[in-house]
Each structure stands twice: as C-alpha cells, then as structure tokens.
Amino acid sequence: MQGLLKIRNIFLALLLCAVPAASFAQISIGIGFTIHTAPPVLPVYAQPPCPADGYLWTPGYWAWGPDGYYWVPGVWVRPPQIGLLWTPGYWGFVGGIYSWRPGYWGPHVGFYGGVNYGYGYGGVGFVGGMWQGGAFHYNTAVVNVNTTIVHNTYINRTVINNVTVNNINRTSFNGQGGLTAQPSVQEQAALREQHFQATSEQLSHQNTASQDRNQLASVNHGRPATMAMNSVNGRRYDQQGRIANGVASGQLTAGETRNLENREANLNKEVHNDRQANGGTLTPQERQQVNRQQNNLSRSINDDKHNAATANYGNNQVGARRDEQQQRVAQGIRSGQMTPSETARTENREANINHQVATDRQANGGKLTPQEHQQINREQNGASRQIYDEKHNEKTAPR
C-alpha cells in the first residue's frame, strides 16, 4: 500500500511541476494511474468546415480512461470569450510515466509539446487565424472555411509547411522516444498568463467520446470511427473519412466506392445550387432534406463496409498494383485532393479493370496469360496517371 501511495505522490508531483496552477483543475486523468504505455500515433483525418463565424478549431487527441486510450474527435468550438486562443493538451513522458498536460484558453498559444496536430497547430504556435478588432479572421490556406458563410478570411500561404495533418510526424507525445521540443521564451511567457479551462462544451465532447467504444484504441487499432466533427453534438463530419478508411482497408470495393462517391457528388451539387439560389444559405427545409440524404448515405457506407464484398486482390504482382492504386485514392479522399466526382470516375475505371481481371482469370483456370498481364499493366498505368492528374489539378473536395 505504501508503495502505491509513493508512486501516486511521485506522479502528482510530476504533474504539478509540468502544469500551470491555473490549469490544474482541468486534469481529468493521472490521479491514481501510472500509465506506462505510449499513446497511439495521431490518425490522419480531414478537417470539417467551420460551422459559423467565431468558432475556433480544437485538434483531436488521445485521452485516457478505464479501458485505455480513446480518441476525442477534433471539433470547432466557441471560445469562452473574445480574444482567447486554444493551446492543445499533450502527453509528456517523464520518469517512466506518460502524463497528460491539459489544454487551456489564453491570450496567446503556449507550449504543447511540439506535437504537430495539423490545421494550424504545426508544433509551435497557431497559424490558422488571428483576432482583429473583436473578430476572428481565418487563414484559409490552413483551415477549412466556407467563405460563402464566413467572410472574415485571409490567405497566408507562407505558413503552409508542416501545418496539415497529412505526411507529418504523427508522434503524439513529448519526451524520450517521442518529440524533443522544449518551451521557447514566448511559450514560457504564455504559461504565466491568465488561463481559462476547457469550456463545458469541450468537457461534454470528451465525455461523449469516452462512452463510445468505437473510439477506443483497443477497438479501432488507431483508426477511430469518428475522427473529427463540425461542432459539439453536431453532425459527425466523417463521410469522406469513412469512405477513405474503407478504401484503404479493402472494406469498400472500387464499385462500391464509385456508387457512394457519385451520390456524394450529386448531394454536393444540390447543396451548391440551393445555396446559390438563396444568397449562400440553405432554407430550413433544404437543411432537413440534406440531412436526410446524408443519413441515408451514412447508412449505405456502413452497409457497404460490412457486407461480404471486399477488395482482396491476392498476394501477387497484379494484386499488389491494384492495392497500391487504392491506397493512393484513399489518400486523395482524405486530403481533399480528389473530389467525390473525381473519385467516382477513378473508381469506375478501377472497377472495370477488376472486372476484366476476374473474367480473364475465370477463363484461364485462375491465372492470367502473359498477354493479359501486359494489357492489365497498360490499363493500370493509365489509371495511375489519372489518379495523379486528379490529385494535382486545382479542384479540391468541397469545404
């Protein structure tokens, strides 16, 4: 018993040394726990569009509960007052123990362990926007904002390097074996400023995630069911992310992805036309209609991901090439480089190739002739060029 109390006291001392006094009340884990397992790497996800003027982005993070690590989705929230910015929490490894340093609101962004959460939080500071004249102005080169709804925007592309979630060091903790960042003079000064704890909405958001078993790392193996949301208790913005995960895992075939993305593209077109006809907004009836369609599409994604059809290409050269193409498509969906209509066209081409391979193998006892191998390779080369072109044109998924 005395040994357990000693460990607990050491852990509390580490937390007290690492966390500003004003933030101590926010600590929701750690007391009574000694965590020896590192948090999982940060998952790759697409940021949902800002729901309205005045909302600020708070990145997703791994929290700790009775059943281990669980993912709290990134979400747009309102700050407790004008002029405040969010400093994300982070995990620190000290004395053989992983401890959580909670986030807080303050006039400046402080130290968050050098963790690259993306979307403006590249490890140091925040470059996704700034307060000016009592209003928050969004840097649309970094954050996802629909400029027909939010007009306080600007573009600063000089800060793009390492500010998105894609292709980054996804390590989620600071300390031995993780990130080695140390607080700068400015970040140390930010620690001494007045801080405000997470809002009731943020606490409710974390509590909801803690009760969803699909968010547990032990269940999702680092791929949470919901990675990001547009607002607390709002619509879960994960349709494209769920499709991308299905493509990458093979749960969605090329034909299923084509059909889902065609429906998504038609819905995006409908929303665009409705907004254009109504001065950039949707009527209450249109919102209800869009929500019904999104619900139907969400059910279809779930059904297609859990039916018997899978993209299992086999352990062979042709199969490996097809799997590689699908991984590139999945990355294009996640990053927004490929719109639903572009994805639908690409997956239609892949579905045709898959059908041709199946037909040829059926006619030849399960194998392809050398001539058929050459023909499939030529077609895959063409599909590869199409994926590249669509990922590098100026079109991006609707934001």
Short mmCIF file of C-alpha atoms in Angstrom, two decimals:
data_model
loop_
_atom_site.label_atom_id
_atom_site.label_comp_id
_atom_site.label_asym_id
_atom_site.label_seq_id
_atom_site.Cartn_x
_atom_site.Cartn_y
_atom_site.Cartn_z
CA MET A 1 0.00 0.00 0.00
CA GLN A 2 2.78 2.43 0.92
CA GLY A 3 4.47 1.63 -2.40
CA LEU A 4 1.31 2.52 -4.33
CA LEU A 5 0.94 5.77 -2.41
CA LYS A 6 4.57 6.64 -3.12
CA ILE A 7 4.07 6.08 -6.87
CA ARG A 8 0.92 8.17 -6.78
CA ASN A 9 2.67 11.02 -4.97
CA ILE A 10 5.58 10.98 -7.41
CA PHE A 11 3.13 11.10 -10.32
CA LEU A 12 1.23 14.01 -8.80
CA ALA A 13 4.48 15.87 -8.21
CA LEU A 14 5.43 15.43 -11.87
CA LEU A 15 2.05 16.79 -12.94
CA LEU A 16 2.30 19.76 -10.61
CA CYS A 17 5.72 20.63 -11.98
CA ALA A 18 4.60 20.29 -15.59
CA VAL A 19 1.20 22.02 -15.49
CA PRO A 20 0.48 25.66 -14.63
CA ALA A 21 -1.53 26.09 -11.41
CA ALA A 22 -4.38 27.76 -13.30
CA SER A 23 -4.78 24.64 -15.42
CA PHE A 24 -4.55 22.02 -12.67
CA ALA A 25 -8.32 21.84 -12.26
CA GLN A 26 -8.58 20.56 -15.83
CA ILE A 27 -6.64 17.36 -15.14
CA SER A 28 -9.07 14.52 -15.80
CA ILE A 29 -6.60 11.64 -15.83
CA GLY A 30 -3.47 10.70 -13.98
CA ILE A 31 -4.56 10.71 -10.34
CA GLY A 32 -4.42 7.09 -9.21
CA PHE A 33 -2.98 5.92 -12.56
CA THR A 34 0.53 5.10 -13.66
CA ILE A 35 0.46 4.90 -17.44
CA HIS A 36 3.41 3.05 -18.93
CA THR A 37 2.01 2.67 -22.46
CA ALA A 38 2.64 5.42 -25.01
CA PRO A 39 -0.41 6.98 -26.67
CA PRO A 40 -1.02 5.85 -30.28
CA VAL A 41 0.16 7.98 -33.18
CA LEU A 42 -2.18 10.70 -34.38
CA PRO A 43 -4.63 9.44 -37.03
CA VAL A 44 -4.89 11.20 -40.40
CA TYR A 45 -8.23 12.91 -40.93
CA ALA A 46 -9.89 15.70 -42.89
CA GLN A 47 -10.92 18.85 -41.07
CA PRO A 48 -14.65 19.64 -41.36
CA PRO A 49 -15.62 23.14 -42.47
CA CYS A 50 -16.05 25.81 -39.82
CA PRO A 51 -19.80 25.83 -38.96
CA ALA A 52 -20.09 29.58 -38.38
CA ASP A 53 -18.16 32.77 -37.73
CA GLY A 54 -16.43 32.85 -34.34
CA TYR A 55 -15.73 29.13 -33.97
CA LEU A 56 -12.11 28.03 -33.34
CA TRP A 57 -10.57 24.67 -34.16
CA THR A 58 -9.52 22.36 -31.32
CA PRO A 59 -7.49 19.36 -32.56
CA GLY A 60 -8.37 15.75 -31.79
CA TYR A 61 -6.31 13.90 -29.18
CA TRP A 62 -5.92 10.58 -27.38
CA ALA A 63 -7.38 10.67 -23.87
CA TRP A 64 -7.11 8.01 -21.15
CA GLY A 65 -9.98 6.18 -19.47
CA PRO A 66 -10.66 2.95 -17.57
CA ASP A 67 -10.42 0.97 -20.82
CA GLY A 68 -7.27 2.67 -22.07
CA TYR A 69 -6.73 5.31 -24.72
CA TYR A 70 -9.71 6.68 -26.65
CA TRP A 71 -9.86 9.31 -29.39
CA VAL A 72 -11.56 12.64 -28.75
CA PRO A 73 -12.50 13.99 -32.20
CA GLY A 74 -11.21 17.32 -33.40
CA VAL A 75 -14.04 19.85 -33.28
CA TRP A 76 -14.92 23.50 -33.86
CA VAL A 77 -15.97 25.28 -30.63
CA ARG A 78 -16.71 28.78 -29.42
CA PRO A 79 -14.04 30.25 -27.09
CA PRO A 80 -15.15 31.33 -23.61
CA GLN A 81 -14.58 34.96 -24.60
CA ILE A 82 -13.35 37.12 -27.48
CA GLY A 83 -9.58 37.31 -27.92
CA LEU A 84 -8.70 33.90 -26.49
CA LEU A 85 -6.81 31.15 -28.33
CA TRP A 86 -6.65 27.44 -27.59
CA THR A 87 -3.42 25.74 -26.52
CA PRO A 88 -3.89 22.00 -27.13
CA GLY A 89 -3.09 19.47 -24.44
CA TYR A 90 -0.36 16.90 -24.97
CA TRP A 91 1.18 13.78 -23.47
CA GLY A 92 4.57 14.01 -21.78
CA PHE A 93 6.87 11.14 -20.85
CA VAL A 94 8.73 11.81 -17.60
CA GLY A 95 10.23 9.35 -15.10
CA GLY A 96 8.88 6.32 -16.95
CA ILE A 97 5.30 7.61 -16.81
CA TYR A 98 3.09 9.11 -19.53
CA SER A 99 1.12 12.05 -18.14
CA TRP A 100 -1.43 14.36 -19.77
CA ARG A 101 -0.82 18.12 -19.82
CA PRO A 102 -4.32 19.57 -20.41
CA GLY A 103 -5.13 22.30 -22.91
CA TYR A 104 -6.33 25.76 -21.96
CA TRP A 105 -7.60 29.07 -23.34
CA GLY A 106 -5.43 32.17 -23.10
CA PRO A 107 -4.43 35.34 -24.96
CA HIS A 108 -1.50 33.53 -26.59
CA VAL A 109 -0.81 29.93 -27.61
CA GLY A 110 1.60 28.25 -25.22
CA PHE A 111 3.71 25.11 -25.35
CA TYR A 112 2.01 21.90 -26.48
CA GLY A 113 4.95 19.55 -26.64
CA GLY A 114 5.92 20.18 -30.24
CA VAL A 115 3.09 17.87 -31.33
CA ASN A 116 2.04 18.52 -34.92
CA TYR A 117 -1.75 18.33 -34.70
CA GLY A 118 -2.12 19.95 -38.11
CA TYR A 119 -4.57 22.60 -39.35
CA GLY A 120 -2.59 25.49 -37.92
CA TYR A 121 -1.05 23.65 -34.98
CA GLY A 122 2.27 22.61 -36.50
CA GLY A 123 4.06 22.04 -33.19
CA VAL A 124 4.72 25.70 -32.34
CA GLY A 125 2.07 28.41 -32.06
CA PHE A 126 -1.00 28.61 -34.28
CA VAL A 127 -1.13 29.93 -37.85
CA GLY A 128 -4.75 29.17 -38.72
CA GLY A 129 -6.04 32.64 -37.94
CA MET A 130 -5.93 35.66 -35.61
CA TRP A 131 -8.13 38.04 -33.66
CA GLN A 132 -8.54 41.52 -35.14
CA GLY A 133 -10.98 44.19 -33.99
CA GLY A 134 -13.04 41.80 -31.91
CA ALA A 135 -13.49 39.29 -34.75
CA PHE A 136 -11.55 36.15 -35.59
CA HIS A 137 -10.02 36.11 -39.07
CA TYR A 138 -9.36 32.68 -40.63
CA ASN A 139 -6.34 31.78 -42.76
CA THR A 140 -8.00 29.71 -45.49
CA ALA A 141 -4.61 28.48 -46.67
CA VAL A 142 -4.57 26.37 -43.50
CA VAL A 143 -8.08 25.86 -42.12
CA ASN A 144 -11.28 24.69 -43.78
CA VAL A 145 -13.71 27.59 -44.06
CA ASN A 146 -16.64 28.03 -46.43
CA THR A 147 -16.16 31.65 -47.50
CA THR A 148 -19.83 31.93 -48.55
CA ILE A 149 -20.73 31.58 -44.86
CA VAL A 150 -17.70 33.07 -43.08
CA HIS A 151 -16.32 36.31 -44.52
CA ASN A 152 -13.52 37.16 -42.06
CA THR A 153 -10.82 35.37 -44.02
CA TYR A 154 -7.37 35.90 -45.49
CA ILE A 155 -4.76 33.78 -47.24
CA ASN A 156 -1.19 33.40 -45.99
CA ARG A 157 0.49 30.53 -47.82
CA THR A 158 3.92 31.19 -46.31
CA VAL A 159 2.93 29.16 -43.22
CA ILE A 160 1.70 26.06 -45.07
CA ASN A 161 4.84 23.99 -44.42
CA ASN A 162 4.03 21.27 -41.87
CA VAL A 163 0.65 22.63 -40.81
CA THR A 164 -1.63 19.94 -42.26
CA VAL A 165 -2.25 16.52 -40.78
CA ASN A 166 -1.04 14.74 -43.91
CA ASN A 167 2.52 13.46 -44.26
CA ILE A 168 3.67 14.71 -40.86
CA ASN A 169 5.45 13.25 -37.88
CA ARG A 170 2.36 11.83 -36.19
CA THR A 171 4.04 11.18 -32.83
CA SER A 172 1.60 12.19 -30.09
CA PHE A 173 3.84 12.67 -27.05
CA ASN A 174 6.85 14.65 -25.87
CA GLY A 175 9.79 13.02 -24.12
CA GLN A 176 12.16 10.09 -24.55
CA GLY A 177 11.18 8.06 -27.59
CA GLY A 178 8.93 10.87 -28.82
CA LEU A 179 9.29 14.55 -29.59
CA THR A 180 12.13 16.55 -28.06
CA ALA A 181 10.70 20.08 -28.26
CA GLN A 182 11.29 22.48 -25.34
CA PRO A 183 9.27 25.62 -24.46
CA SER A 184 10.52 28.81 -26.10
CA VAL A 185 10.78 32.12 -24.25
CA GLN A 186 7.44 33.18 -25.75
CA GLU A 187 5.78 29.91 -24.76
CA GLN A 188 7.10 30.20 -21.22
CA ALA A 189 5.63 33.70 -21.06
CA ALA A 190 2.28 32.34 -22.29
CA LEU A 191 2.29 29.84 -19.40
CA ARG A 192 2.33 32.73 -16.91
CA GLU A 193 -0.70 34.46 -18.44
CA GLN A 194 -4.23 34.07 -17.15
CA HIS A 195 -5.71 30.80 -18.37
CA PHE A 196 -9.25 29.54 -18.77
CA GLN A 197 -10.09 25.89 -18.59
CA ALA A 198 -11.87 23.93 -21.31
CA THR A 199 -15.48 25.03 -21.79
CA SER A 200 -18.44 22.92 -20.71
CA GLU A 201 -18.95 22.05 -24.37
CA GLN A 202 -15.42 20.72 -24.65
CA LEU A 203 -15.79 18.67 -21.47
CA SER A 204 -19.10 17.28 -22.72
CA HIS A 205 -17.44 16.46 -26.03
CA GLN A 206 -14.70 14.46 -24.31
CA ASN A 207 -17.23 12.70 -22.09
CA THR A 208 -19.26 11.63 -25.12
CA ALA A 209 -16.14 10.22 -26.79
CA SER A 210 -15.21 8.33 -23.61
CA GLN A 211 -18.53 6.46 -23.73
CA ASP A 212 -18.20 5.38 -27.38
CA ARG A 213 -16.35 2.06 -27.58
CA ASN A 214 -15.62 2.67 -31.26
CA GLN A 215 -13.29 5.47 -30.13
CA LEU A 216 -11.15 3.10 -28.03
CA ALA A 217 -7.68 2.45 -29.46
CA SER A 218 -8.04 -1.18 -28.39
CA VAL A 219 -11.11 -1.46 -30.61
CA ASN A 220 -10.22 0.73 -33.60
CA HIS A 221 -6.45 -0.02 -33.66
CA GLY A 222 -5.63 3.65 -34.16
CA ARG A 223 -8.42 4.35 -36.69
CA PRO A 224 -11.27 5.91 -34.67
CA ALA A 225 -14.80 5.64 -36.03
CA THR A 226 -15.21 9.41 -35.69
CA MET A 227 -12.03 11.46 -36.14
CA ALA A 228 -13.50 14.95 -36.44
CA MET A 229 -16.79 16.80 -36.06
CA ASN A 230 -18.02 20.17 -37.25
CA SER A 231 -19.42 21.10 -33.82
CA VAL A 232 -20.08 19.58 -30.41
CA ASN A 233 -23.19 17.38 -30.68
CA GLY A 234 -23.43 18.45 -34.30
CA ARG A 235 -23.39 16.30 -37.41
CA ARG A 236 -20.43 13.97 -37.45
CA TYR A 237 -18.30 15.09 -40.36
CA ASP A 238 -16.80 11.79 -41.31
CA GLN A 239 -18.46 10.69 -44.54
CA GLN A 240 -15.38 11.17 -46.71
CA GLY A 241 -13.07 10.00 -43.94
CA ARG A 242 -15.11 6.82 -43.53
CA ILE A 243 -15.04 6.22 -47.28
CA ALA A 244 -11.26 6.77 -47.34
CA ASN A 245 -10.79 4.28 -44.49
CA GLY A 246 -12.98 1.76 -46.30
CA VAL A 247 -10.95 2.11 -49.48
CA ALA A 248 -7.64 1.77 -47.64
CA SER A 249 -8.75 -1.26 -45.62
CA GLY A 250 -10.39 -3.02 -48.57
CA GLN A 251 -13.82 -2.96 -46.91
CA LEU A 252 -15.07 -0.92 -49.86
CA THR A 253 -14.59 -2.26 -53.37
CA ALA A 254 -13.91 0.09 -56.26
CA GLY A 255 -17.51 -0.38 -57.46
CA GLU A 256 -18.96 0.41 -54.03
CA THR A 257 -16.76 3.49 -53.71
CA ARG A 258 -17.82 4.67 -57.18
CA ASN A 259 -21.50 4.43 -56.24
CA LEU A 260 -21.06 6.16 -52.87
CA GLU A 261 -18.99 9.00 -54.33
CA ASN A 262 -21.47 9.54 -57.16
CA ARG A 263 -24.17 10.05 -54.54
CA GLU A 264 -21.88 12.37 -52.54
CA ALA A 265 -21.09 14.39 -55.68
CA ASN A 266 -24.80 14.74 -56.50
CA LEU A 267 -25.53 15.88 -52.95
CA ASN A 268 -22.70 18.43 -53.08
CA LYS A 269 -24.10 19.77 -56.35
CA GLU A 270 -27.56 20.04 -54.82
CA VAL A 271 -26.22 21.97 -51.81
CA HIS A 272 -24.21 24.27 -54.09
CA ASN A 273 -27.25 25.02 -56.29
CA ASP A 274 -29.54 25.60 -53.29
CA ARG A 275 -27.07 27.99 -51.69
CA GLN A 276 -26.56 29.84 -54.96
CA ALA A 277 -30.31 30.33 -55.25
CA ASN A 278 -30.62 31.58 -51.65
CA GLY A 279 -27.76 34.03 -51.26
CA GLY A 280 -25.28 31.50 -49.88
CA THR A 281 -27.52 29.84 -47.28
CA LEU A 282 -29.88 26.87 -47.07
CA THR A 283 -33.51 27.16 -46.05
CA PRO A 284 -34.68 25.09 -43.04
CA GLN A 285 -36.46 22.73 -45.45
CA GLU A 286 -33.33 22.32 -47.56
CA ARG A 287 -31.27 21.60 -44.45
CA GLN A 288 -33.70 18.88 -43.43
CA GLN A 289 -33.58 17.37 -46.91
CA VAL A 290 -29.77 17.41 -47.00
CA ASN A 291 -29.62 15.86 -43.53
CA ARG A 292 -31.95 13.03 -44.61
CA GLN A 293 -29.79 12.36 -47.66
CA GLN A 294 -26.62 12.39 -45.58
CA ASN A 295 -28.19 9.96 -43.13
CA ASN A 296 -29.09 7.63 -45.99
CA LEU A 297 -25.57 7.90 -47.39
CA SER A 298 -24.10 7.22 -43.94
CA ARG A 299 -26.14 4.01 -43.67
CA SER A 300 -25.01 2.96 -47.15
CA ILE A 301 -21.36 3.49 -46.19
CA ASN A 302 -21.85 1.31 -43.12
CA ASP A 303 -23.68 -1.40 -45.10
CA ASP A 304 -21.07 -1.49 -47.86
CA LYS A 305 -18.19 -1.62 -45.37
CA HIS A 306 -19.74 -4.57 -43.53
CA ASN A 307 -21.07 -6.71 -46.36
CA ALA A 308 -19.28 -9.74 -47.81
CA ALA A 309 -17.72 -7.83 -50.73
CA THR A 310 -14.10 -6.84 -50.08
CA ALA A 311 -11.21 -5.61 -52.22
CA ASN A 312 -9.00 -8.64 -51.66
CA TYR A 313 -6.59 -8.70 -54.59
CA GLY A 314 -4.41 -11.61 -53.53
CA ASN A 315 -0.69 -11.94 -52.96
CA ASN A 316 0.55 -11.38 -56.49
CA GLN A 317 2.02 -8.67 -58.70
CA VAL A 318 -1.28 -7.60 -60.23
CA GLY A 319 -2.97 -7.60 -56.82
CA ALA A 320 -0.20 -5.54 -55.26
CA ARG A 321 -0.50 -2.95 -58.04
CA ARG A 322 -4.25 -2.68 -57.58
CA ASP A 323 -3.88 -2.32 -53.82
CA GLU A 324 -1.29 0.44 -54.32
CA GLN A 325 -3.70 2.35 -56.56
CA GLN A 326 -6.43 2.11 -53.93
CA GLN A 327 -4.13 3.44 -51.21
CA ARG A 328 -3.37 6.47 -53.39
CA VAL A 329 -7.09 7.01 -53.96
CA ALA A 330 -7.75 6.77 -50.20
CA GLN A 331 -5.06 9.38 -49.52
CA GLY A 332 -6.60 11.67 -52.14
CA ILE A 333 -10.01 11.37 -50.50
CA ARG A 334 -8.64 12.07 -47.01
CA SER A 335 -6.64 15.10 -48.10
CA GLY A 336 -9.45 16.55 -50.19
CA GLN A 337 -7.23 16.48 -53.30
CA MET A 338 -9.83 14.30 -55.01
CA THR A 339 -13.44 15.46 -55.15
CA PRO A 340 -16.25 12.87 -54.92
CA SER A 341 -16.86 13.13 -58.67
CA GLU A 342 -13.15 12.64 -59.42
CA THR A 343 -13.03 9.67 -57.07
CA ALA A 344 -16.14 8.19 -58.72
CA ARG A 345 -14.52 8.43 -62.17
CA THR A 346 -11.28 6.88 -60.93
CA GLU A 347 -13.04 4.06 -59.12
CA ASN A 348 -15.23 3.35 -62.14
CA ARG A 349 -12.05 2.78 -64.13
CA GLU A 350 -10.60 0.57 -61.36
CA ALA A 351 -13.86 -1.41 -61.15
CA ASN A 352 -13.70 -2.08 -64.90
CA ILE A 353 -10.10 -3.29 -64.57
CA ASN A 354 -11.08 -5.54 -61.66
CA HIS A 355 -13.93 -6.99 -63.70
CA GLN A 356 -11.59 -7.65 -66.61
CA VAL A 357 -9.05 -9.39 -64.35
CA ALA A 358 -11.79 -11.60 -62.84
CA THR A 359 -13.14 -12.51 -66.26
CA ASP A 360 -9.69 -13.34 -67.68
CA ARG A 361 -8.79 -15.47 -64.68
CA GLN A 362 -12.08 -17.34 -64.83
CA ALA A 363 -11.42 -18.17 -68.47
CA ASN A 364 -7.87 -19.40 -67.75
CA GLY A 365 -8.21 -21.51 -64.62
CA GLY A 366 -7.50 -18.68 -62.20
CA LYS A 367 -4.42 -17.28 -63.98
CA LEU A 368 -3.59 -14.51 -66.41
CA THR A 369 -1.70 -15.12 -69.64
CA PRO A 370 1.45 -13.05 -70.31
CA GLN A 371 -0.51 -11.03 -72.87
CA GLU A 372 -3.28 -10.36 -70.34
CA HIS A 373 -0.67 -9.30 -67.76
CA GLN A 374 0.69 -6.75 -70.23
CA GLN A 375 -2.77 -5.45 -71.08
CA ILE A 376 -3.74 -5.05 -67.40
CA ASN A 377 -0.44 -3.29 -66.71
CA ARG A 378 -1.09 -0.79 -69.51
CA GLU A 379 -4.56 -0.09 -68.16
CA GLN A 380 -3.21 0.34 -64.64
CA ASN A 381 -0.61 2.78 -65.95
CA GLY A 382 -3.43 4.81 -67.44
CA ALA A 383 -5.37 4.66 -64.16
CA SER A 384 -2.24 5.73 -62.28
CA ARG A 385 -1.83 8.80 -64.47
CA GLN A 386 -5.49 9.65 -63.94
CA ILE A 387 -5.11 9.46 -60.14
CA TYR A 388 -2.05 11.71 -60.32
CA ASP A 389 -3.76 14.26 -62.59
CA GLU A 390 -6.89 14.45 -60.45
CA LYS A 391 -4.89 14.83 -57.22
CA HIS A 392 -2.80 17.65 -58.68
CA ASN A 393 -5.38 19.73 -60.55
CA GLU A 394 -6.90 22.82 -58.96
CA LYS A 395 -10.11 21.13 -57.87
CA THR A 396 -10.47 20.16 -54.21
CA ALA A 397 -13.24 18.48 -52.27
CA PRO A 398 -16.00 20.91 -51.13
CA ARG A 399 -15.16 22.70 -47.91
#
